[in-house]
Amino acid sequence: MCDAAPGPADVVAATPRPAPGPAVDPIALEPVDEVMVTTLVDNVYDALLPGDERTRRAGFDTGHAAAPQFEGGKTATGLVAEHGFAALVSVRRGDTTTTLLFDTGLSPDAMITNADRLGVDLSGIHGVVLSHGHFDHVGGLAGLAGRRGARTLPMVVHPLVWTRRRLAVPGQDMFELPTLSKRALNGEGFEVIERRHPSLLVDGCVLITGEIDRTTEFERGMPPAHQAWTGSGWEHDPLVIDDQALVVHVRDRGLLVLTGCGHAGAVNIVRHAQRLTGVGRLLALLGGLHLGGPAFEPVIPPTIEALTAMAPELVVPGHCTGWRAQHALAAALPEAWVQGSSGTTYRLSAA
């Protein structure tokens, strides 16, 4: 694919097709013995959050910096929070553990800063997955490229991740979102793999959904202010076609679903993962659910109703979920809901 912006035919070709009902030929997603998800970047960092048997928190002493104003000449730094998302996903099957990076945050520095303070060696990752092309999920690629040297690193993306987009909010200045450059990423050694359809990674243990079927009546996507360049003009871009999720099947317990922004809708995403895999049990839902702000808050009640019916054991809404949805999820799923925070590791093991 060239660097030219997608035209109308590309957009039409990429439009998800509704596919209700169970999957006819489910993808054989191999179950894993353990999955660990470490949030390297999130909108929140809270050093006082408690951990438990499935959650390990990063406290005040995660990192130090020179500070002559203190006795001893240094102070604790904690971690960085910003309007973005990045997660490290490690899956173990038997004696083999593989680690992927899912999104990279907003700024060039936050993800690598937090990784350094957590003692995470990003040179050991086996690949990168981008949930979509919005700049608050891909900005950390600049920092990652500067750290990893010339080693080729595979990166799985949707072909429309390069789409030019802007926010045209009435009464405000137009804001064109920074757009990824495929040419630049190839020049920095990333092996870009474009897939519209589902992909199996890590010897069949990790599923990248590709385009997500839109089957609910209430998850309608972005408001008119979110626009994409068609090659001849700007048009409303409600669907964010390149939105995709990461899915792991924890043996005998169900699916872990990891989202970036959840532009396809949290319920659409989970149901799509269930259809693709033939696994009906939702074990955990982590990541951005994009339920903040007046355009999305009406979607909160039906989303809560559907997720409650799925009875997940762990729900960690982050990034763009919004405070009203956070409160609603905490009230509806008190045993499952956990407050997200930069530097937190979630561990789920087979039964």
PDB file of N, CA and C in Angstrom, residues 34 36-37 46-58 253 286 313-316 333-340 343-349:
ATOM      1  N   GLU A  34      -1.186 -18.556  31.020  1.00  0.00           N
ATOM      2  CA  GLU A  34      -1.161 -17.317  31.784  1.00  0.00           C
ATOM      3  C   GLU A  34      -1.011 -16.142  30.830  1.00  0.00           C
ATOM      4  N   MET A  36      -0.304 -11.816  31.173  1.00  0.00           N
ATOM      5  CA  MET A  36      -0.044 -10.650  32.014  1.00  0.00           C
ATOM      6  C   MET A  36      -0.117  -9.400  31.142  1.00  0.00           C
ATOM      7  N   VAL A  37      -0.917  -8.437  31.575  1.00  0.00           N
ATOM      8  CA  VAL A  37      -1.054  -7.173  30.854  1.00  0.00           C
ATOM      9  C   VAL A  37      -0.559  -6.055  31.763  1.00  0.00           C
ATOM     10  N   ASP A  46      -2.142   6.576  39.879  1.00  0.00           N
ATOM     11  CA  ASP A  46      -2.485   6.724  41.289  1.00  0.00           C
ATOM     12  C   ASP A  46      -1.597   5.785  42.092  1.00  0.00           C
ATOM     13  N   ALA A  47      -0.633   6.359  42.820  1.00  0.00           N
ATOM     14  CA  ALA A  47       0.333   5.557  43.565  1.00  0.00           C
ATOM     15  C   ALA A  47      -0.247   4.938  44.825  1.00  0.00           C
ATOM     16  N   LEU A  48      -1.463   5.322  45.209  1.00  0.00           N
ATOM     17  CA  LEU A  48      -2.052   4.818  46.446  1.00  0.00           C
ATOM     18  C   LEU A  48      -3.052   3.686  46.216  1.00  0.00           C
ATOM     19  N   LEU A  49      -3.258   3.281  44.967  1.00  0.00           N
ATOM     20  CA  LEU A  49      -4.196   2.194  44.709  1.00  0.00           C
ATOM     21  C   LEU A  49      -3.657   0.877  45.264  1.00  0.00           C
ATOM     22  N   PRO A  50      -4.508   0.106  45.933  1.00  0.00           N
ATOM     23  CA  PRO A  50      -4.060  -1.193  46.451  1.00  0.00           C
ATOM     24  C   PRO A  50      -4.052  -2.257  45.362  1.00  0.00           C
ATOM     25  N   GLY A  51      -3.206  -3.240  45.526  1.00  0.00           N
ATOM     26  CA  GLY A  51      -3.203  -4.391  44.640  1.00  0.00           C
ATOM     27  C   GLY A  51      -3.919  -5.564  45.284  1.00  0.00           C
ATOM     28  N   ASP A  52      -3.979  -6.663  44.555  1.00  0.00           N
ATOM     29  CA  ASP A  52      -4.553  -7.902  45.097  1.00  0.00           C
ATOM     30  C   ASP A  52      -3.909  -9.067  44.364  1.00  0.00           C
ATOM     31  N   GLU A  53      -4.530 -10.246  44.466  1.00  0.00           N
ATOM     32  CA  GLU A  53      -3.888 -11.430  43.904  1.00  0.00           C
ATOM     33  C   GLU A  53      -3.786 -11.380  42.378  1.00  0.00           C
ATOM     34  N   ARG A  54      -4.581 -10.553  41.723  1.00  0.00           N
ATOM     35  CA  ARG A  54      -4.520 -10.476  40.264  1.00  0.00           C
ATOM     36  C   ARG A  54      -3.955  -9.139  39.777  1.00  0.00           C
ATOM     37  N   THR A  55      -3.678  -8.195  40.689  1.00  0.00           N
ATOM     38  CA  THR A  55      -3.292  -6.837  40.321  1.00  0.00           C
ATOM     39  C   THR A  55      -2.056  -6.405  41.091  1.00  0.00           C
ATOM     40  N   ARG A  56      -1.001  -6.015  40.362  1.00  0.00           N
ATOM     41  CA  ARG A  56       0.209  -5.492  40.984  1.00  0.00           C
ATOM     42  C   ARG A  56       0.351  -4.013  40.622  1.00  0.00           C
ATOM     43  N   ARG A  57       0.436  -3.151  41.624  1.00  0.00           N
ATOM     44  CA  ARG A  57       0.463  -1.709  41.417  1.00  0.00           C
ATOM     45  C   ARG A  57       1.890  -1.156  41.478  1.00  0.00           C
ATOM     46  N   ALA A  58       2.080   0.000  40.843  1.00  0.00           N
ATOM     47  CA  ALA A  58       3.342   0.719  40.894  1.00  0.00           C
ATOM     48  C   ALA A  58       3.208   1.874  41.873  1.00  0.00           C
ATOM     49  N   ARG A 253     -10.992 -20.671  31.328  1.00  0.00           N
ATOM     50  CA  ARG A 253     -11.579 -19.533  32.031  1.00  0.00           C
ATOM     51  C   ARG A 253     -12.275 -18.542  31.098  1.00  0.00           C
ATOM     52  N   LEU A 286     -10.295  -5.136  29.191  1.00  0.00           N
ATOM     53  CA  LEU A 286      -9.365  -4.094  29.602  1.00  0.00           C
ATOM     54  C   LEU A 286      -9.199  -3.080  28.477  1.00  0.00           C
ATOM     55  N   GLU A 313     -15.092 -11.504  34.996  1.00  0.00           N
ATOM     56  CA  GLU A 313     -14.440 -11.515  36.309  1.00  0.00           C
ATOM     57  C   GLU A 313     -13.589 -10.274  36.542  1.00  0.00           C
ATOM     58  N   LEU A 314     -13.139  -9.638  35.469  1.00  0.00           N
ATOM     59  CA  LEU A 314     -12.280  -8.463  35.590  1.00  0.00           C
ATOM     60  C   LEU A 314     -12.647  -7.452  34.510  1.00  0.00           C
ATOM     61  N   VAL A 315     -12.886  -6.213  34.925  1.00  0.00           N
ATOM     62  CA  VAL A 315     -13.152  -5.119  33.993  1.00  0.00           C
ATOM     63  C   VAL A 315     -12.269  -3.946  34.413  1.00  0.00           C
ATOM     64  N   VAL A 316     -11.383  -3.531  33.519  1.00  0.00           N
ATOM     65  CA  VAL A 316     -10.479  -2.415  33.804  1.00  0.00           C
ATOM     66  C   VAL A 316     -10.652  -1.376  32.696  1.00  0.00           C
ATOM     67  N   LEU A 333     -20.775  -3.634  38.358  1.00  0.00           N
ATOM     68  CA  LEU A 333     -19.898  -4.804  38.432  1.00  0.00           C
ATOM     69  C   LEU A 333     -18.867  -4.606  39.544  1.00  0.00           C
ATOM     70  N   PRO A 334     -19.319  -4.506  40.782  1.00  0.00           N
ATOM     71  CA  PRO A 334     -18.402  -4.142  41.880  1.00  0.00           C
ATOM     72  C   PRO A 334     -17.299  -5.146  42.127  1.00  0.00           C
ATOM     73  N   GLU A 335     -17.520  -6.411  41.861  1.00  0.00           N
ATOM     74  CA  GLU A 335     -16.489  -7.423  42.090  1.00  0.00           C
ATOM     75  C   GLU A 335     -15.499  -7.493  40.939  1.00  0.00           C
ATOM     76  N   ALA A 336     -15.924  -7.062  39.744  1.00  0.00           N
ATOM     77  CA  ALA A 336     -15.077  -7.170  38.563  1.00  0.00           C
ATOM     78  C   ALA A 336     -14.321  -5.888  38.263  1.00  0.00           C
ATOM     79  N   TRP A 337     -14.948  -4.736  38.544  1.00  0.00           N
ATOM     80  CA  TRP A 337     -14.360  -3.448  38.164  1.00  0.00           C
ATOM     81  C   TRP A 337     -13.107  -3.144  38.986  1.00  0.00           C
ATOM     82  N   VAL A 338     -12.062  -2.699  38.281  1.00  0.00           N
ATOM     83  CA  VAL A 338     -10.815  -2.294  38.918  1.00  0.00           C
ATOM     84  C   VAL A 338     -10.376  -0.975  38.291  1.00  0.00           C
ATOM     85  N   GLN A 339      -9.963  -0.033  39.121  1.00  0.00           N
ATOM     86  CA  GLN A 339      -9.455   1.244  38.622  1.00  0.00           C
ATOM     87  C   GLN A 339      -8.125   1.034  37.898  1.00  0.00           C
ATOM     88  N   GLY A 340      -8.046   1.532  36.659  1.00  0.00           N
ATOM     89  CA  GLY A 340      -6.801   1.443  35.907  1.00  0.00           C
ATOM     90  C   GLY A 340      -5.814   2.508  36.346  1.00  0.00           C
ATOM     91  N   GLY A 343       1.277   1.703  34.900  1.00  0.00           N
ATOM     92  CA  GLY A 343       2.194   0.862  35.659  1.00  0.00           C
ATOM     93  C   GLY A 343       1.567  -0.342  36.319  1.00  0.00           C
ATOM     94  N   THR A 344       0.261  -0.526  36.198  1.00  0.00           N
ATOM     95  CA  THR A 344      -0.396  -1.666  36.824  1.00  0.00           C
ATOM     96  C   THR A 344      -0.272  -2.915  35.960  1.00  0.00           C
ATOM     97  N   THR A 345       0.000  -4.050  36.593  1.00  0.00           N
ATOM     98  CA  THR A 345       0.050  -5.330  35.903  1.00  0.00           C
ATOM     99  C   THR A 345      -1.105  -6.206  36.353  1.00  0.00           C
ATOM    100  N   TYR A 346      -1.825  -6.766  35.390  1.00  0.00           N
ATOM    101  CA  TYR A 346      -2.961  -7.663  35.655  1.00  0.00           C
ATOM    102  C   TYR A 346      -2.536  -9.072  35.206  1.00  0.00           C
ATOM    103  N   ARG A 347      -2.731 -10.017  36.111  1.00  0.00           N
ATOM    104  CA  ARG A 347      -2.298 -11.393  35.852  1.00  0.00           C
ATOM    105  C   ARG A 347      -3.495 -12.323  35.920  1.00  0.00           C
ATOM    106  N   LEU A 348      -3.691 -13.099  34.852  1.00  0.00           N
ATOM    107  CA  LEU A 348      -4.783 -14.063  34.795  1.00  0.00           C
ATOM    108  C   LEU A 348      -4.197 -15.415  34.403  1.00  0.00           C
ATOM    109  N   SER A 349      -4.475 -16.420  35.218  1.00  0.00           N
ATOM    110  CA  SER A 349      -3.916 -17.756  34.992  1.00  0.00           C
ATOM    111  C   SER A 349      -5.020 -18.762  34.721  1.00  0.00           C
TER     112      SER A 349
END
